[in-house]
PDB file of C-alpha atoms in Angstrom:
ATOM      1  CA  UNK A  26     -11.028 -17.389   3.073  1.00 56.00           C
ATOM      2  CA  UNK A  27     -12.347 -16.042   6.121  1.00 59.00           C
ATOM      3  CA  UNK A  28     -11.356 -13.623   9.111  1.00 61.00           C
ATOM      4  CA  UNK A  29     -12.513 -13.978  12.869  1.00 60.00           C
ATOM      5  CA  UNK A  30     -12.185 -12.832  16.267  1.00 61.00           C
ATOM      6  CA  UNK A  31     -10.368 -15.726  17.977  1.00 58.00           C
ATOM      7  CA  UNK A  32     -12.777 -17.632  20.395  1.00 56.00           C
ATOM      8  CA  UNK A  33     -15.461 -15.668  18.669  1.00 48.00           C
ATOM      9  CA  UNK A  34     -18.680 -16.706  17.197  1.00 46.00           C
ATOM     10  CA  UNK A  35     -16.800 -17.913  13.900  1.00 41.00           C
ATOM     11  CA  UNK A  36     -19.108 -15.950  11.775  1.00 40.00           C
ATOM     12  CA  UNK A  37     -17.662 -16.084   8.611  1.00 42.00           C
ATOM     13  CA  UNK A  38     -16.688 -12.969   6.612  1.00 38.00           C
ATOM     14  CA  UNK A  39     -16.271 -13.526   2.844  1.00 43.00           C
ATOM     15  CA  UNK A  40     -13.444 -12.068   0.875  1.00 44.00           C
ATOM     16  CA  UNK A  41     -14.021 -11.213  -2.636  1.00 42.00           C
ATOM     17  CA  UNK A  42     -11.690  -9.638  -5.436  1.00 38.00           C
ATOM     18  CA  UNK A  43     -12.940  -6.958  -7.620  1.00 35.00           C
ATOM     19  CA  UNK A  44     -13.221  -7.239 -11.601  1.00 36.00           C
ATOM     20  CA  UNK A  45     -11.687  -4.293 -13.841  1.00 35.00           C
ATOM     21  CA  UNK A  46     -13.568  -2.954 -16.803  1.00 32.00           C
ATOM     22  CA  UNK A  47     -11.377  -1.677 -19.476  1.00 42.00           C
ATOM     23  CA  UNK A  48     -11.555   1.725 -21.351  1.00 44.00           C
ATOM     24  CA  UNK A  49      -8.501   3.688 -22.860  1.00 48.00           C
ATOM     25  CA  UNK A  50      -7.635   7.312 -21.700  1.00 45.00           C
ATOM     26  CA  UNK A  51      -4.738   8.407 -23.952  1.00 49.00           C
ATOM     27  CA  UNK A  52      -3.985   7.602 -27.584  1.00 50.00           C
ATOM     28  CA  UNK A  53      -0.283   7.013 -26.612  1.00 53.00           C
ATOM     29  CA  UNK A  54      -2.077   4.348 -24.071  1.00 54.00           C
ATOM     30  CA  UNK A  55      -3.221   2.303 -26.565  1.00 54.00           C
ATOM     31  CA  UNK A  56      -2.108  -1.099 -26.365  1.00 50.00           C
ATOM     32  CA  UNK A  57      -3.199  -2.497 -29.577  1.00 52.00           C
ATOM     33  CA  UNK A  58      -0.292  -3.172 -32.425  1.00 51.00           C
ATOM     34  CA  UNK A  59       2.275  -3.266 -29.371  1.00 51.00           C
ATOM     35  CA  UNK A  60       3.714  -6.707 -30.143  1.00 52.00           C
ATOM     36  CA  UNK A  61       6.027  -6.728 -26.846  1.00 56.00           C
ATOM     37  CA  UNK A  62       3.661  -8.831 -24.407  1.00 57.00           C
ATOM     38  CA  UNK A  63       4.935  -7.493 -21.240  1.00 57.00           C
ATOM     39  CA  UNK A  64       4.700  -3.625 -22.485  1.00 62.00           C
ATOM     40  CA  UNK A  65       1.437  -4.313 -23.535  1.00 57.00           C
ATOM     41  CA  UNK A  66       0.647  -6.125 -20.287  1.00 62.00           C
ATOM     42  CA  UNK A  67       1.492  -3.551 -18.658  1.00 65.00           C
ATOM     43  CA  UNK A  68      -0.657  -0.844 -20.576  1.00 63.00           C
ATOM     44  CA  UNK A  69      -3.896  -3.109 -20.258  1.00 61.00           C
ATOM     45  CA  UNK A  70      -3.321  -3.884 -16.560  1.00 66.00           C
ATOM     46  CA  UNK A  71      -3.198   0.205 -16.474  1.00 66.00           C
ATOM     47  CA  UNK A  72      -5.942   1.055 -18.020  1.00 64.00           C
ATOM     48  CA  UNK A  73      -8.117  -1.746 -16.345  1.00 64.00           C
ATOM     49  CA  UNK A  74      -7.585  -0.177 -12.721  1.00 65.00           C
ATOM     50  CA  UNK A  75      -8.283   3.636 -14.625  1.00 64.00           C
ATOM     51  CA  UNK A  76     -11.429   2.391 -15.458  1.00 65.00           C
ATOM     52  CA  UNK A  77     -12.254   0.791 -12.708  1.00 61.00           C
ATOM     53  CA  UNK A  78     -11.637   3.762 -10.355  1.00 59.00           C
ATOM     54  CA  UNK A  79     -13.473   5.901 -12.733  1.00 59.00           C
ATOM     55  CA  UNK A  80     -16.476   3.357 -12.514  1.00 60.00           C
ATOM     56  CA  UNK A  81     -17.011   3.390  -9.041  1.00 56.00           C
ATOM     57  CA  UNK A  82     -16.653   7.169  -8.729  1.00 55.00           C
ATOM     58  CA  UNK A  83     -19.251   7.483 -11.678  1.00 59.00           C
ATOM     59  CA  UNK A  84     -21.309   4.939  -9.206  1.00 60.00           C
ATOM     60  CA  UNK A  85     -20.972   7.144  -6.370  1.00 54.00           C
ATOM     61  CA  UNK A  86     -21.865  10.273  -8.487  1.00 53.00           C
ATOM     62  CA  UNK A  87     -24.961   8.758  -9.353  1.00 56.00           C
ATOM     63  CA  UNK A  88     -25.727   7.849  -5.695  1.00 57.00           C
ATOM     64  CA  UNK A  89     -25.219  11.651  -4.954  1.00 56.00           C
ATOM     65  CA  UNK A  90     -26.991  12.757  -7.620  1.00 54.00           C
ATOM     66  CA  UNK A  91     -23.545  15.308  -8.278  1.00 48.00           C
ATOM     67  CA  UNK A  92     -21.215  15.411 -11.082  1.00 43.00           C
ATOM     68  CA  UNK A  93     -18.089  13.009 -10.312  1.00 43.00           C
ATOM     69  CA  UNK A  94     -14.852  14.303  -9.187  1.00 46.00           C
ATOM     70  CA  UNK A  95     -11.391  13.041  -9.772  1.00 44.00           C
ATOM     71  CA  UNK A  96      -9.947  14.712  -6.870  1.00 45.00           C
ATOM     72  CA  UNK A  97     -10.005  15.200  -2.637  1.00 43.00           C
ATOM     73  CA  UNK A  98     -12.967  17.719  -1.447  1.00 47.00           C
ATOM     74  CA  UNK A  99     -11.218  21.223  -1.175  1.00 46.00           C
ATOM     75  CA  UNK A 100      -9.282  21.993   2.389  1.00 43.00           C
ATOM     76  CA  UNK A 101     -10.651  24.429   4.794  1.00 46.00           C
ATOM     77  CA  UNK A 102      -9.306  27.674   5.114  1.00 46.00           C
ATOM     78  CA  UNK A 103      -7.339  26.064   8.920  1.00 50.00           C
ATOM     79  CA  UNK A 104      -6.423  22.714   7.061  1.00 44.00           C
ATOM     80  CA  UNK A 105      -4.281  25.142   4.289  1.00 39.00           C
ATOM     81  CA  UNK A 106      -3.133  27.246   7.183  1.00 45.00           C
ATOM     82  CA  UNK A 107      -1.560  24.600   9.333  1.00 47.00           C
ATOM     83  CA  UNK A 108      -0.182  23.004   5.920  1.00 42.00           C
ATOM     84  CA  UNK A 109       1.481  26.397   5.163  1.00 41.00           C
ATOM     85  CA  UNK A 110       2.979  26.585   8.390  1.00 47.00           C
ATOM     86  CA  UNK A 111       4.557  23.129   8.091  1.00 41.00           C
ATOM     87  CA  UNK A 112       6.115  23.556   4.920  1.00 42.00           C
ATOM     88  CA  UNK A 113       7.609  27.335   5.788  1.00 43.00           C
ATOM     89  CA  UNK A 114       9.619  24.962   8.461  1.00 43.00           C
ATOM     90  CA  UNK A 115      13.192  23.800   7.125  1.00 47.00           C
ATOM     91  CA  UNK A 116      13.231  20.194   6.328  1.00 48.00           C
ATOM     92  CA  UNK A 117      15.473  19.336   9.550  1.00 55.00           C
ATOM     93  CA  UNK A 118      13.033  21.260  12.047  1.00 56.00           C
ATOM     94  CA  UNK A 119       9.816  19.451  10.191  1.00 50.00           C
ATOM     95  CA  UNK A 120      11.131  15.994  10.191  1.00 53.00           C
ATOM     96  CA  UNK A 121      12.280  16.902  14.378  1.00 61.00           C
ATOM     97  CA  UNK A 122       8.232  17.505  14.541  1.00 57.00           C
ATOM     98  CA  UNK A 123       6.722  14.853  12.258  1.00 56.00           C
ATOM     99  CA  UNK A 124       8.993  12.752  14.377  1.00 61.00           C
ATOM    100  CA  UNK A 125       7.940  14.055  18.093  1.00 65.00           C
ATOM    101  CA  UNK A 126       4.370  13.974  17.389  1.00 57.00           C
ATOM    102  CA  UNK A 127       4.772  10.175  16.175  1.00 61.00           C
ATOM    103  CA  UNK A 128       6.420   9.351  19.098  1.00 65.00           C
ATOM    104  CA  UNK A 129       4.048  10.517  21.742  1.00 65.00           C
ATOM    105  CA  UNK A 130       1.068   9.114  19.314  1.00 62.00           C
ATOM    106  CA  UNK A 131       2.377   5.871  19.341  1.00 62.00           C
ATOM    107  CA  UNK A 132       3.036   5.776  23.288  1.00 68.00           C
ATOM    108  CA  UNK A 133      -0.907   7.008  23.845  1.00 66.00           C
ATOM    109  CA  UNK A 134      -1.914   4.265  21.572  1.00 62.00           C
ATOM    110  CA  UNK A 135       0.452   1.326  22.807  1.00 63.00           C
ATOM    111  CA  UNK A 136      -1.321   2.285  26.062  1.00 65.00           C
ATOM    112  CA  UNK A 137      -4.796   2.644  24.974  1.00 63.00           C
ATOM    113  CA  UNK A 138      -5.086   6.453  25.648  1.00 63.00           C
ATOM    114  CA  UNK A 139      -4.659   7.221  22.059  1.00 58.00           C
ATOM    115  CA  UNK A 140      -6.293  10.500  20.655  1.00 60.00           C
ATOM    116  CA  UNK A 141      -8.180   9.044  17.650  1.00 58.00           C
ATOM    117  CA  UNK A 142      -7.951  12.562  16.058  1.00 63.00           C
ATOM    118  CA  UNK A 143      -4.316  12.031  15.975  1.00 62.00           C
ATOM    119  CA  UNK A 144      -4.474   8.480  14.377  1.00 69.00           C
ATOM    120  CA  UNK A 145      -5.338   9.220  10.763  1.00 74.00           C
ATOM    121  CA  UNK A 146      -2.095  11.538  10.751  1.00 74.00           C
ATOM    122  CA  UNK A 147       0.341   9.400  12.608  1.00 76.00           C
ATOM    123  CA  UNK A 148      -0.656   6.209   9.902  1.00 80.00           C
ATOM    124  CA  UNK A 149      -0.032   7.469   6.811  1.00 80.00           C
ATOM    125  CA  UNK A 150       2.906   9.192   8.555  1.00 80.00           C
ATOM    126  CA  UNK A 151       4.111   6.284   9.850  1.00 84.00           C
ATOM    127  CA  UNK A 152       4.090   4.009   6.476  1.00 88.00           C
ATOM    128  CA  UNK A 153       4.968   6.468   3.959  1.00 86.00           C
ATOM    129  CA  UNK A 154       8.013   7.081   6.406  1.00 86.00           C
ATOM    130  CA  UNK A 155       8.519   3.232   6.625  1.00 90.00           C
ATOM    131  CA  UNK A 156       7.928   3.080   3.103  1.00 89.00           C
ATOM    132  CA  UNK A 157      10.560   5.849   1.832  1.00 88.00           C
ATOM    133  CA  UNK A 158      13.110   4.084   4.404  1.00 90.00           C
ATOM    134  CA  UNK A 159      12.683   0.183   2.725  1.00 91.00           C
ATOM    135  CA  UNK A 160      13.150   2.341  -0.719  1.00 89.00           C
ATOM    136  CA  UNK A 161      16.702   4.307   0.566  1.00 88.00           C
ATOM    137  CA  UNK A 162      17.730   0.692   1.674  1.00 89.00           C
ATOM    138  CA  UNK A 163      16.859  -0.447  -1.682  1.00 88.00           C
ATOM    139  CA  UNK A 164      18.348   1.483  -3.775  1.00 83.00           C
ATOM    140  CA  UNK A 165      14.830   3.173  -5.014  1.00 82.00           C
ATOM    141  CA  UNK A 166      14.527   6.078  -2.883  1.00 76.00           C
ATOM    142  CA  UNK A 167      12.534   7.949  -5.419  1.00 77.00           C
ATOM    143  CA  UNK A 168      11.427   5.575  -8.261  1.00 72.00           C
ATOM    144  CA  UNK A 169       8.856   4.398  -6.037  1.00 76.00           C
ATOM    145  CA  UNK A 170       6.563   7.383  -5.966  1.00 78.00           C
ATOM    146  CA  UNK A 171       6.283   7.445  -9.922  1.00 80.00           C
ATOM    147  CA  UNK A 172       3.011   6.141 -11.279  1.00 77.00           C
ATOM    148  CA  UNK A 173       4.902   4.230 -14.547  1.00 77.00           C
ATOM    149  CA  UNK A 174       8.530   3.258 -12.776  1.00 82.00           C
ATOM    150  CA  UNK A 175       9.240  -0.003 -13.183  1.00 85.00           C
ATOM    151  CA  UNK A 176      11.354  -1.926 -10.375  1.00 87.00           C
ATOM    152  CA  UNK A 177      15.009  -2.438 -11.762  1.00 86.00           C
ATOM    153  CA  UNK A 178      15.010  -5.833 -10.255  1.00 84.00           C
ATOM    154  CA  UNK A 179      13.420  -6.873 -13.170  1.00 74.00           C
ATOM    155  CA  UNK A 180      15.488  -8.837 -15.305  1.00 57.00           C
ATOM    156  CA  UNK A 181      13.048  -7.812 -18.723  1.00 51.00           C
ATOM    157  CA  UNK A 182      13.356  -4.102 -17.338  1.00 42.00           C
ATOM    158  CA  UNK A 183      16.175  -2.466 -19.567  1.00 41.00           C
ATOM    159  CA  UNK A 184      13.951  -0.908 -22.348  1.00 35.00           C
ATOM    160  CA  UNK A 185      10.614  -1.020 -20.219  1.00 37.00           C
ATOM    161  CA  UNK A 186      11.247   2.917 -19.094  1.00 39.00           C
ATOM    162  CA  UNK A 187      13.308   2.346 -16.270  1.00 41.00           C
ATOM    163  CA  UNK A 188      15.441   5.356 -14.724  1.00 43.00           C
ATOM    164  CA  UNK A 189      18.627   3.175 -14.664  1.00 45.00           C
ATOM    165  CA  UNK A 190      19.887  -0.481 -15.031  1.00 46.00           C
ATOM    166  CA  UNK A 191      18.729  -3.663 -13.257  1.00 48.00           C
ATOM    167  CA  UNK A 192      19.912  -4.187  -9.680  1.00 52.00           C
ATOM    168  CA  UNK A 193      21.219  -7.393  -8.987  1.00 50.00           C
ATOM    169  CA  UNK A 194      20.345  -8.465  -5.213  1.00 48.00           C
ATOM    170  CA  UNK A 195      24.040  -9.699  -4.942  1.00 50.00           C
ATOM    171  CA  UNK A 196      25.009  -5.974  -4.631  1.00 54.00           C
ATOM    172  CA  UNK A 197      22.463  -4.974  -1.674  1.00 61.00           C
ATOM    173  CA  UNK A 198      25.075  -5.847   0.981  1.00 58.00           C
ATOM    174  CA  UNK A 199      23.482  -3.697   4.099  1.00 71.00           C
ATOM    175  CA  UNK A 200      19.852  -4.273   3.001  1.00 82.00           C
ATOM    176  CA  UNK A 201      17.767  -6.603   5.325  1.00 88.00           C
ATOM    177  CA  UNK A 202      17.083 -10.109   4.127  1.00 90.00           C
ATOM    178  CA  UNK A 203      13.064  -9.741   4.491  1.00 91.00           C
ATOM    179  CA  UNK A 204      13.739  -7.120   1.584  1.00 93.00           C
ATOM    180  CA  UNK A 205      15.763  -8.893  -0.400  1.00 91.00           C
ATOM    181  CA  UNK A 206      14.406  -9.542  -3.734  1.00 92.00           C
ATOM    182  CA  UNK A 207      12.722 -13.067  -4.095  1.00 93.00           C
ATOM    183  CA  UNK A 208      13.631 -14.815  -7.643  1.00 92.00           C
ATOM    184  CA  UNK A 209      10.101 -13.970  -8.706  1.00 93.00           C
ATOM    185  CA  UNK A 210      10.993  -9.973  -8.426  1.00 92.00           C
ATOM    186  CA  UNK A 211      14.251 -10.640 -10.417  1.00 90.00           C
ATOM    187  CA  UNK A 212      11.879 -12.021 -12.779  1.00 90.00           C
ATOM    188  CA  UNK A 213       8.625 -10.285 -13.203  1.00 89.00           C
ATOM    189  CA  UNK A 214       8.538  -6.501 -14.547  1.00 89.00           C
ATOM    190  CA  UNK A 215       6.695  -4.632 -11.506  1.00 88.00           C
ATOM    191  CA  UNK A 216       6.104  -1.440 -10.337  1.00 88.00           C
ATOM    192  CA  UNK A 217       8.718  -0.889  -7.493  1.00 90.00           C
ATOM    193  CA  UNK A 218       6.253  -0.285  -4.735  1.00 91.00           C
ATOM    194  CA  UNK A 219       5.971  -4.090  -4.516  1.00 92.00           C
ATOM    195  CA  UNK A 220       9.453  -4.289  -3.295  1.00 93.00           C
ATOM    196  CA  UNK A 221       9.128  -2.235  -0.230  1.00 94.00           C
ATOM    197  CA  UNK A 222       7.338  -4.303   1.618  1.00 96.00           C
ATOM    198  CA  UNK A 223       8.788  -6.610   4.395  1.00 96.00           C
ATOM    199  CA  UNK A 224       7.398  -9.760   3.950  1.00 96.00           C
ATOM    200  CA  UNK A 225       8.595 -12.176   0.906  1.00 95.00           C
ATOM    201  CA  UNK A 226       5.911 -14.063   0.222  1.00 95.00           C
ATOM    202  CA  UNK A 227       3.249 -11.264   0.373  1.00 95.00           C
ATOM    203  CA  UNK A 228       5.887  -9.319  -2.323  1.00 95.00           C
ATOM    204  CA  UNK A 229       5.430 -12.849  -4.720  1.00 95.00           C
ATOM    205  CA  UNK A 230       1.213 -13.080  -3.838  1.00 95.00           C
ATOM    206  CA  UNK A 231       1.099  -9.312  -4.717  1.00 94.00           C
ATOM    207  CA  UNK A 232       3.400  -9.912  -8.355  1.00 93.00           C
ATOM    208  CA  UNK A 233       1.287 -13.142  -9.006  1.00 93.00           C
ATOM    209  CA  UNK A 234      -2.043 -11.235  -8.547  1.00 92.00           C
ATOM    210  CA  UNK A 235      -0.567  -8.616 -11.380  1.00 87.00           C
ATOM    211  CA  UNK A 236      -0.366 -11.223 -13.413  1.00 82.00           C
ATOM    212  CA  UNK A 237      -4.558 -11.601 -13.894  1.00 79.00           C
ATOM    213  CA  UNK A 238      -5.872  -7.641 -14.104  1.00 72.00           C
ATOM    214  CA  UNK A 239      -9.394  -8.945 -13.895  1.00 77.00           C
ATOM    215  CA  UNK A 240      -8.206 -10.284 -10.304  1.00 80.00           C
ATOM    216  CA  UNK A 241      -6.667  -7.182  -7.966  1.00 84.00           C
ATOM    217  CA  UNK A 242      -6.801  -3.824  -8.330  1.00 87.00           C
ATOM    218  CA  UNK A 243      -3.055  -2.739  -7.495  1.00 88.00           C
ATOM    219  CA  UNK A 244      -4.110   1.208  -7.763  1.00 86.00           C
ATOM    220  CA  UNK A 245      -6.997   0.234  -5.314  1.00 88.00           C
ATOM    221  CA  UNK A 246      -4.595  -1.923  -2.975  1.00 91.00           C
ATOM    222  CA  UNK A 247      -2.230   1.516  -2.893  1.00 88.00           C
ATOM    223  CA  UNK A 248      -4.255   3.747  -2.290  1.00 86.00           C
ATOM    224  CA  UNK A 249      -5.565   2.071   0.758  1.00 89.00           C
ATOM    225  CA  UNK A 250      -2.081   1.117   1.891  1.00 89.00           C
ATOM    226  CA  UNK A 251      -0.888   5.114   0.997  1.00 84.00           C
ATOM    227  CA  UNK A 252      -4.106   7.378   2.266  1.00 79.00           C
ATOM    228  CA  UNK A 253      -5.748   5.383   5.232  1.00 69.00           C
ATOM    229  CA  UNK A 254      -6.531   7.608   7.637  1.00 62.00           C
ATOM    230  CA  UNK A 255     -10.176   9.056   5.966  1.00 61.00           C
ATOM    231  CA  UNK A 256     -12.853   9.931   7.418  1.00 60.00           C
ATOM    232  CA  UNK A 257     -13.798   6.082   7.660  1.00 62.00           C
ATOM    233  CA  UNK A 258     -10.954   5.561   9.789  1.00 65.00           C
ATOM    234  CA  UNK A 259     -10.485   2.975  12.089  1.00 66.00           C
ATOM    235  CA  UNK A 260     -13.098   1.523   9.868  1.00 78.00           C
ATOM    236  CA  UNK A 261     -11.425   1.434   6.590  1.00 85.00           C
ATOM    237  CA  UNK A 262      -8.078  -0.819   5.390  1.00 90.00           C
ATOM    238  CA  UNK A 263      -5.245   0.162   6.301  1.00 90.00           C
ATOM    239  CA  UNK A 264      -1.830  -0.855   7.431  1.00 93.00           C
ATOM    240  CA  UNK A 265      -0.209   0.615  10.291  1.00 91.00           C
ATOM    241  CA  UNK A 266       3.610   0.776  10.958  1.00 92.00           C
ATOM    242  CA  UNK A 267       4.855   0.886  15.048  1.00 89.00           C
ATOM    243  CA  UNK A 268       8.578  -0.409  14.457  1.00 90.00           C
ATOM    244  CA  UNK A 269      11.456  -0.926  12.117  1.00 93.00           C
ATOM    245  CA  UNK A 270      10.166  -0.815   8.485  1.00 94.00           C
ATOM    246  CA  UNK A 271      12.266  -4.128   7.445  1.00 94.00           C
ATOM    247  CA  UNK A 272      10.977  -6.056  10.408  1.00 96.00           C
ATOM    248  CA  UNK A 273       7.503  -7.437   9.869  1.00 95.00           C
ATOM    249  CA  UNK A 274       7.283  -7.344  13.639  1.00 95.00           C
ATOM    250  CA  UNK A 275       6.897  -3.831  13.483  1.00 95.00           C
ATOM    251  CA  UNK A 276       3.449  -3.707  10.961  1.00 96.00           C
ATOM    252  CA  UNK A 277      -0.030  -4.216  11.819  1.00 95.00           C
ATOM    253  CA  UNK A 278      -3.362  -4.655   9.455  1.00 94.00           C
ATOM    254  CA  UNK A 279      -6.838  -3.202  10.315  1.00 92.00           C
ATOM    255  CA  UNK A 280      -9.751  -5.541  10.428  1.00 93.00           C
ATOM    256  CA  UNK A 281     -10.956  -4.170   7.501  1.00 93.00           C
ATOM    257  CA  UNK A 282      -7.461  -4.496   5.104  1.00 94.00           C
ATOM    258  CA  UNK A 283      -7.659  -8.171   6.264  1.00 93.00           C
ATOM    259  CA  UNK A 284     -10.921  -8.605   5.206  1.00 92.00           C
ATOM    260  CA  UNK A 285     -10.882  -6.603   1.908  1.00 92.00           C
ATOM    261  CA  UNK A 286      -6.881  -8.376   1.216  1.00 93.00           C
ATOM    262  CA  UNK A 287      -6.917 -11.580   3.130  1.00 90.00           C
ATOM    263  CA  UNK A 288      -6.662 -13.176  -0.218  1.00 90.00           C
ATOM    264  CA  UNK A 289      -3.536 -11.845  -1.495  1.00 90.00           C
ATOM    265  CA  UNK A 290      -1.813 -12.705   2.356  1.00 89.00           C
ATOM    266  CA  UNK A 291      -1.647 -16.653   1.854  1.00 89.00           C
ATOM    267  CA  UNK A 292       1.364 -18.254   3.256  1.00 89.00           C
ATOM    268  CA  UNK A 293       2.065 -14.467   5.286  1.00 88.00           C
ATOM    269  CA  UNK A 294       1.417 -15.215   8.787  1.00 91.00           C
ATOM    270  CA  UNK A 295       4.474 -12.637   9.948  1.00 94.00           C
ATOM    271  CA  UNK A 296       1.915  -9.858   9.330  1.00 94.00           C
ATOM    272  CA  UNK A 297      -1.523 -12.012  11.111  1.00 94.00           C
ATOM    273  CA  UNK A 298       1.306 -12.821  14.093  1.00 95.00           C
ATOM    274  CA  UNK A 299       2.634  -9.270  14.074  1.00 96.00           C
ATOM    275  CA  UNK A 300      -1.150  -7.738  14.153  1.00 95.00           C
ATOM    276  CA  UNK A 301      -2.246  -9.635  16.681  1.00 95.00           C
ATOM    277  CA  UNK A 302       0.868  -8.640  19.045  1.00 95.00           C
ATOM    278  CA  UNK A 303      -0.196  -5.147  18.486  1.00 93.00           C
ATOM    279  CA  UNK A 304      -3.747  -6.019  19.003  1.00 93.00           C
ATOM    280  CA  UNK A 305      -3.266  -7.538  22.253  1.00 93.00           C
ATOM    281  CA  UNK A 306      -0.559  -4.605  23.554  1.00 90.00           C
ATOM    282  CA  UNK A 307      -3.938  -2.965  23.616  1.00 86.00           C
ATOM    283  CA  UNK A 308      -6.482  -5.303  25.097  1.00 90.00           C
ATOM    284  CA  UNK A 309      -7.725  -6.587  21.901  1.00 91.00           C
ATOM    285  CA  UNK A 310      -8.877  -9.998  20.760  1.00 92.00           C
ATOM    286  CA  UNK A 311      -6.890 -11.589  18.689  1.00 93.00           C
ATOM    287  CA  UNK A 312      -7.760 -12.616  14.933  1.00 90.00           C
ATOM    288  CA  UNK A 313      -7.392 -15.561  13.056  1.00 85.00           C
ATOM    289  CA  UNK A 314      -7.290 -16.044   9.269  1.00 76.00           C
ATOM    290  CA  UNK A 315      -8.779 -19.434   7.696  1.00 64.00           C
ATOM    291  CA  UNK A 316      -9.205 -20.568   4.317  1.00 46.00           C
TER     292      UNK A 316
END
């Protein structure tokens, strides 16, 4: 698969997966004697990703030449400031804020006047906002934001851990139908994440990649989705919401998510047709995805 400016000079961009290495953390992690396949599917495909994010930071440690780190550098003194000052707010007056500040980002950058020290903020704003909203529609406002939920569309998910009983999609009446569950999500035990976003077939590629942990990393695939906005950014993946979180319309992915995820978006052109509408409210070029 490959990913290209349209009209450009076709220069071909290869998209690779990444391979897990595994390595238990926790006794009460270890999948061996579990004789329920999809629990211990579900503990191997865990501790494959673990070790994998631990590998690479070990790889960057050694790079450094400094001891690895399993968390964010330390904020600076006007970083924990601001923070403080946000959170003394009540809950109506901060949303009214978040909300105001997102607004006048997204005008700048619809008209190409955007303040790129602004951007980081307004992205992760933007899709854990979009995000949360797919999940209240869903019926899994907070289930979501728990590493071991498991989605209750699952048909195999009474007895897996889940917070309450399977949801049948029958009895989503208001929800949207590019969030309805697909049979595959009635089928396959998943973490609930997977159902929040707008696009079927990308929800199926993303449960069919869990299927082979040696294939995707699904913490990796998060985390880029959930905390874009580094100091890589516009650089790095990312996905970037501008409308309606059910609509596809509305999302956008970076150069770089494309490139890095291309693989897992076969058969989604909603989000290629959607990024390029953004791209071009902009002046951009257009891209095209090719296998």
């Amino acid at each position: 698969m490959e990913i290209q400016l349209a009209n450009a000079n076709n220069q071909a961009i290869e998209l690779t997966p990444m391979a897990p290495q595994l390595q238990a953390r926790k006794p009460d992690e270890d999948w061996t004697g579990v004789t329920n396949t999809v629990e211990r599917k579900r503990l191997q495909n865990r501790l494959n990703q673990r070790a994998m994010r631990k590998s690479k930071r070990r790889a960057r440690s050694d790079e450094n030449g400094s001891p690895p780190s399993d968390g964010q550098p330390p904020p600076s003194p006007s970083q924990i400031e601001s923070a403080l000052h946000v959170c003394r707010l009540s809950l109506p007056e901060r949303r009214a804020r978040l909300e105001r500040f997102a607004g006048q980002a997204f005008a700048d950058y619809v008209s190409g006047k955007a303040c790129l020290a602004h951007l980081p903020a307004l992205v992760q704003f933007n899709v854990f906002q979009a995000l949360a909203r797919n999940a209240a529609m869903l019926g899994v406002a907070t289930e979501w934001l728990i590493y071991d939920s498991l989605s209750p569309f699952g048909r195999e998910g009474p007895g897996l851990g889940l917070s309450h009983p399977p949801i049948a999609a029958g009895t989503l009446p208001s929800c949207p139908d590019n969030l309805r569950p697909t049979p595959l999500q009635l089928t396959v035990p998943h973490h609930p994440w997977i159902d929040l976003f707008p696009i079927p077939r990308m929800r199926d590629n993303l449960l069919l990649a869990t299927a082979d942990p040696g294939l995707f990393d699904e913490d990796g695939l998060c985390s880029d989705v959930m905390e874009a906005g580094g100091t890589g950014w516009p650089e790095e993946p990312a996905l970037i919401v501008w409308g309606e979180p059910w609509d596809p319309r509305g999302w956008e992915a970076t150069t770089a998510f494309l490139r890095k995820w291309g693989w897992l978006l076969g058969g989604c052109g909603e989000l290629l047709e959607a990024t390029n509408f953004w791209r071009e409210k902009r002046g951009e070029r257009r891209l095209e995805l090719g296998v």
